[in-house]
Short mmCIF file of N, CA, C and O in Angstrom, two decimals:
data_model
loop_
_atom_site.label_atom_id
_atom_site.label_comp_id
_atom_site.label_asym_id
_atom_site.label_seq_id
_atom_site.Cartn_x
_atom_site.Cartn_y
_atom_site.Cartn_z
N MET A 1 -11.82 -19.75 5.87
CA MET A 1 -12.65 -19.25 4.81
C MET A 1 -12.63 -20.27 3.67
O MET A 1 -11.57 -20.74 3.28
N ARG A 2 -13.78 -20.60 3.17
CA ARG A 2 -13.87 -21.51 2.05
C ARG A 2 -13.91 -20.72 0.75
O ARG A 2 -14.65 -19.74 0.62
N VAL A 3 -13.08 -21.12 -0.20
CA VAL A 3 -13.00 -20.43 -1.48
C VAL A 3 -13.10 -21.46 -2.61
O VAL A 3 -12.82 -22.64 -2.43
N LYS A 4 -13.51 -20.98 -3.76
CA LYS A 4 -13.71 -21.85 -4.91
C LYS A 4 -12.86 -21.34 -6.07
O LYS A 4 -12.90 -20.14 -6.39
N CYS A 5 -12.11 -22.22 -6.70
CA CYS A 5 -11.27 -21.86 -7.83
C CYS A 5 -12.16 -21.50 -9.03
O CYS A 5 -13.14 -22.18 -9.31
N VAL A 6 -11.83 -20.41 -9.71
CA VAL A 6 -12.66 -19.96 -10.82
C VAL A 6 -12.48 -20.81 -12.06
O VAL A 6 -13.33 -20.80 -12.95
N ILE A 7 -11.41 -21.60 -12.14
CA ILE A 7 -11.15 -22.40 -13.34
C ILE A 7 -11.65 -23.83 -13.17
O ILE A 7 -12.42 -24.33 -13.99
N CYS A 8 -11.23 -24.50 -12.10
CA CYS A 8 -11.56 -25.92 -11.94
C CYS A 8 -12.68 -26.18 -10.95
O CYS A 8 -13.07 -27.33 -10.75
N ASP A 9 -13.21 -25.16 -10.29
CA ASP A 9 -14.31 -25.26 -9.33
C ASP A 9 -13.98 -26.14 -8.12
O ASP A 9 -14.87 -26.69 -7.49
N LYS A 10 -12.69 -26.24 -7.78
CA LYS A 10 -12.28 -26.98 -6.60
C LYS A 10 -12.44 -26.09 -5.38
O LYS A 10 -12.05 -24.93 -5.38
N ILE A 11 -13.05 -26.61 -4.33
CA ILE A 11 -13.27 -25.84 -3.10
C ILE A 11 -12.14 -26.13 -2.13
O ILE A 11 -11.84 -27.29 -1.85
N GLU A 12 -11.51 -25.06 -1.64
CA GLU A 12 -10.41 -25.18 -0.69
C GLU A 12 -10.66 -24.26 0.49
O GLU A 12 -11.52 -23.39 0.45
N GLY A 13 -9.91 -24.47 1.53
CA GLY A 13 -10.01 -23.62 2.70
C GLY A 13 -8.73 -22.82 2.88
O GLY A 13 -7.64 -23.37 2.75
N ILE A 14 -8.87 -21.53 3.14
CA ILE A 14 -7.71 -20.70 3.44
C ILE A 14 -7.94 -20.06 4.80
O ILE A 14 -9.07 -19.98 5.28
N GLU A 15 -6.87 -19.61 5.41
CA GLU A 15 -6.95 -19.02 6.73
C GLU A 15 -7.71 -17.69 6.68
O GLU A 15 -7.51 -16.88 5.77
N ASP A 16 -8.58 -17.48 7.63
CA ASP A 16 -9.42 -16.27 7.65
C ASP A 16 -8.62 -14.99 7.76
O ASP A 16 -9.01 -13.96 7.22
N GLU A 17 -7.52 -15.02 8.47
CA GLU A 17 -6.74 -13.81 8.71
C GLU A 17 -5.63 -13.60 7.70
O GLU A 17 -4.81 -12.69 7.86
N SER A 18 -5.57 -14.39 6.64
CA SER A 18 -4.51 -14.23 5.65
C SER A 18 -4.77 -13.03 4.76
O SER A 18 -5.88 -12.52 4.65
N LEU A 19 -3.71 -12.57 4.11
CA LEU A 19 -3.81 -11.42 3.22
C LEU A 19 -4.72 -11.73 2.03
O LEU A 19 -5.50 -10.88 1.59
N GLU A 20 -4.63 -12.94 1.52
CA GLU A 20 -5.46 -13.33 0.38
C GLU A 20 -6.94 -13.32 0.74
O GLU A 20 -7.79 -12.87 -0.03
N ALA A 21 -7.28 -13.80 1.93
CA ALA A 21 -8.67 -13.80 2.38
C ALA A 21 -9.19 -12.38 2.54
O ALA A 21 -10.33 -12.07 2.18
N LYS A 22 -8.36 -11.50 3.05
CA LYS A 22 -8.75 -10.11 3.21
C LYS A 22 -9.02 -9.46 1.86
O LYS A 22 -9.98 -8.71 1.69
N ARG A 23 -8.18 -9.73 0.88
CA ARG A 23 -8.38 -9.18 -0.46
C ARG A 23 -9.67 -9.69 -1.08
O ARG A 23 -10.38 -8.94 -1.75
N LEU A 24 -9.96 -10.95 -0.88
CA LEU A 24 -11.19 -11.52 -1.44
C LEU A 24 -12.44 -10.94 -0.78
O LEU A 24 -13.45 -10.74 -1.43
N ARG A 25 -12.36 -10.67 0.51
CA ARG A 25 -13.51 -10.08 1.21
C ARG A 25 -13.74 -8.63 0.82
O ARG A 25 -14.87 -8.20 0.61
N ASN A 26 -12.68 -7.85 0.73
CA ASN A 26 -12.81 -6.42 0.55
C ASN A 26 -12.95 -5.97 -0.90
O ASN A 26 -13.46 -4.90 -1.16
N ARG A 27 -12.47 -6.78 -1.83
CA ARG A 27 -12.56 -6.41 -3.24
C ARG A 27 -13.21 -7.54 -4.02
O ARG A 27 -12.56 -8.53 -4.36
N PRO A 28 -14.49 -7.42 -4.32
CA PRO A 28 -15.19 -8.53 -4.98
C PRO A 28 -14.69 -8.84 -6.40
O PRO A 28 -14.97 -9.91 -6.92
N ILE A 29 -13.94 -7.93 -7.02
CA ILE A 29 -13.44 -8.19 -8.35
C ILE A 29 -12.31 -9.23 -8.33
O ILE A 29 -12.07 -9.91 -9.32
N HIS A 30 -11.63 -9.36 -7.19
CA HIS A 30 -10.56 -10.35 -7.07
C HIS A 30 -11.16 -11.75 -7.01
O HIS A 30 -12.17 -11.97 -6.35
N THR A 31 -10.55 -12.68 -7.69
CA THR A 31 -11.02 -14.05 -7.71
C THR A 31 -9.92 -14.97 -7.19
O THR A 31 -8.74 -14.63 -7.21
N TYR A 32 -10.31 -16.16 -6.77
CA TYR A 32 -9.37 -17.13 -6.22
C TYR A 32 -9.02 -18.15 -7.28
O TYR A 32 -9.89 -18.62 -8.03
N MET A 33 -7.73 -18.50 -7.37
CA MET A 33 -7.29 -19.55 -8.27
C MET A 33 -6.39 -20.48 -7.46
O MET A 33 -5.47 -20.03 -6.77
N CYS A 34 -6.66 -21.79 -7.54
CA CYS A 34 -5.89 -22.76 -6.76
C CYS A 34 -4.45 -22.84 -7.27
O CYS A 34 -4.14 -22.38 -8.37
N LYS A 35 -3.58 -23.42 -6.48
CA LYS A 35 -2.17 -23.50 -6.83
C LYS A 35 -1.94 -24.35 -8.07
O LYS A 35 -1.09 -24.04 -8.89
N ASP A 36 -2.71 -25.43 -8.23
CA ASP A 36 -2.55 -26.29 -9.41
C ASP A 36 -2.83 -25.52 -10.69
O ASP A 36 -2.09 -25.61 -11.67
N CYS A 37 -3.91 -24.75 -10.69
CA CYS A 37 -4.28 -23.99 -11.88
C CYS A 37 -3.29 -22.86 -12.16
O CYS A 37 -2.93 -22.62 -13.31
N SER A 38 -2.82 -22.19 -11.12
CA SER A 38 -1.88 -21.10 -11.34
C SER A 38 -0.54 -21.62 -11.86
O SER A 38 0.08 -21.00 -12.73
N ILE A 39 -0.09 -22.78 -11.38
CA ILE A 39 1.14 -23.39 -11.89
C ILE A 39 0.97 -23.80 -13.34
O ILE A 39 1.84 -23.55 -14.18
N ARG A 40 -0.17 -24.41 -13.66
CA ARG A 40 -0.43 -24.85 -15.02
C ARG A 40 -0.46 -23.66 -15.99
O ARG A 40 0.13 -23.70 -17.07
N ILE A 41 -1.10 -22.57 -15.59
CA ILE A 41 -1.19 -21.39 -16.45
C ILE A 41 0.18 -20.75 -16.63
O ILE A 41 0.55 -20.34 -17.74
N SER A 42 0.97 -20.68 -15.57
CA SER A 42 2.30 -20.07 -15.69
C SER A 42 3.21 -20.90 -16.59
O SER A 42 3.97 -20.35 -17.39
N GLU A 43 3.12 -22.23 -16.51
CA GLU A 43 3.93 -23.09 -17.38
C GLU A 43 3.53 -22.92 -18.84
O GLU A 43 4.39 -22.83 -19.72
N LYS A 44 2.23 -22.87 -19.11
CA LYS A 44 1.78 -22.71 -20.49
C LYS A 44 2.14 -21.34 -21.04
O LYS A 44 2.47 -21.20 -22.22
N THR A 45 2.10 -20.32 -20.21
CA THR A 45 2.48 -18.98 -20.65
C THR A 45 3.96 -18.93 -20.97
O THR A 45 4.36 -18.35 -22.00
N LYS A 46 4.80 -19.54 -20.14
CA LYS A 46 6.23 -19.58 -20.41
C LYS A 46 6.53 -20.34 -21.70
O LYS A 46 7.42 -19.97 -22.47
N ALA A 47 5.77 -21.41 -21.97
CA ALA A 47 5.95 -22.16 -23.21
C ALA A 47 5.55 -21.30 -24.42
O ALA A 47 6.23 -21.33 -25.46
N ARG A 48 4.48 -20.51 -24.30
CA ARG A 48 4.07 -19.63 -25.39
C ARG A 48 5.09 -18.54 -25.65
O ARG A 48 5.34 -18.16 -26.79
N ILE A 49 5.67 -18.00 -24.58
CA ILE A 49 6.70 -16.98 -24.74
C ILE A 49 7.92 -17.57 -25.44
O ILE A 49 8.54 -16.93 -26.29
N GLY A 50 8.24 -18.81 -25.15
CA GLY A 50 9.38 -19.48 -25.76
C GLY A 50 9.22 -19.73 -27.25
O GLY A 50 10.22 -19.84 -27.97
N THR A 51 7.99 -19.77 -27.75
CA THR A 51 7.80 -20.01 -29.18
C THR A 51 8.12 -18.78 -30.02
O THR A 51 8.42 -18.90 -31.20
N GLY A 52 8.05 -17.60 -29.43
CA GLY A 52 8.33 -16.38 -30.17
C GLY A 52 7.10 -15.75 -30.78
O GLY A 52 7.18 -14.67 -31.36
N ASN A 53 5.95 -16.40 -30.71
CA ASN A 53 4.72 -15.86 -31.27
C ASN A 53 3.88 -15.10 -30.25
O ASN A 53 2.77 -14.70 -30.54
N PHE A 54 4.41 -14.90 -29.10
CA PHE A 54 3.70 -14.26 -28.01
C PHE A 54 4.18 -12.82 -27.89
O PHE A 54 5.36 -12.55 -27.87
N ARG A 55 3.25 -11.87 -27.84
CA ARG A 55 3.61 -10.46 -27.73
C ARG A 55 3.05 -9.86 -26.45
O ARG A 55 1.92 -10.13 -26.09
N PHE A 56 3.85 -9.03 -25.83
CA PHE A 56 3.40 -8.28 -24.68
C PHE A 56 2.92 -6.92 -25.18
O PHE A 56 3.66 -6.20 -25.84
N TYR A 57 1.68 -6.57 -24.88
CA TYR A 57 1.16 -5.27 -25.24
C TYR A 57 1.16 -4.41 -23.98
O TYR A 57 0.17 -4.29 -23.29
N ARG A 58 2.28 -3.82 -23.72
CA ARG A 58 2.43 -2.97 -22.55
C ARG A 58 2.57 -1.53 -23.01
O ARG A 58 3.15 -1.25 -24.06
N ALA A 59 2.09 -0.64 -22.20
CA ALA A 59 2.21 0.78 -22.52
C ALA A 59 3.67 1.20 -22.36
O ALA A 59 4.35 0.79 -21.42
N ARG A 60 4.12 1.99 -23.29
CA ARG A 60 5.49 2.48 -23.20
C ARG A 60 5.57 3.57 -22.16
O ARG A 60 4.72 4.45 -22.10
N SER A 61 6.60 3.52 -21.39
CA SER A 61 6.78 4.56 -20.38
C SER A 61 7.62 5.68 -21.01
O SER A 61 8.71 5.45 -21.50
N GLU A 62 7.06 6.86 -21.01
CA GLU A 62 7.76 8.00 -21.58
C GLU A 62 8.63 8.63 -20.51
O GLU A 62 8.18 8.95 -19.42
N LYS A 63 9.88 8.82 -20.84
CA LYS A 63 10.81 9.42 -19.90
C LYS A 63 10.73 10.95 -20.06
O LYS A 63 10.82 11.47 -21.16
N ASP A 64 10.61 11.60 -18.95
CA ASP A 64 10.53 13.04 -18.96
C ASP A 64 11.93 13.61 -18.71
O ASP A 64 12.56 13.31 -17.69
N ASP A 65 12.43 14.41 -19.66
CA ASP A 65 13.77 15.00 -19.52
C ASP A 65 13.73 16.34 -18.83
O ASP A 65 14.64 17.14 -18.98
N TRP A 66 12.74 16.59 -18.09
CA TRP A 66 12.59 17.87 -17.43
C TRP A 66 13.65 18.04 -16.46
O TRP A 66 14.33 18.37 -15.84
#
């Protein structure tokens, strides 16, 4: 299966029977990102977290004491 990275527009081939290919076929909202772009984004995110100016806006999980 030929896929295109949404960030750098690099075209790569992935195996047709892989889990990632199945997800891309069955759920059109999922997009493909090449390994170079995903590594670059993860490094930059870790650097932003290290500065202390990065906030996670996650929903608080309420514990039920029932």
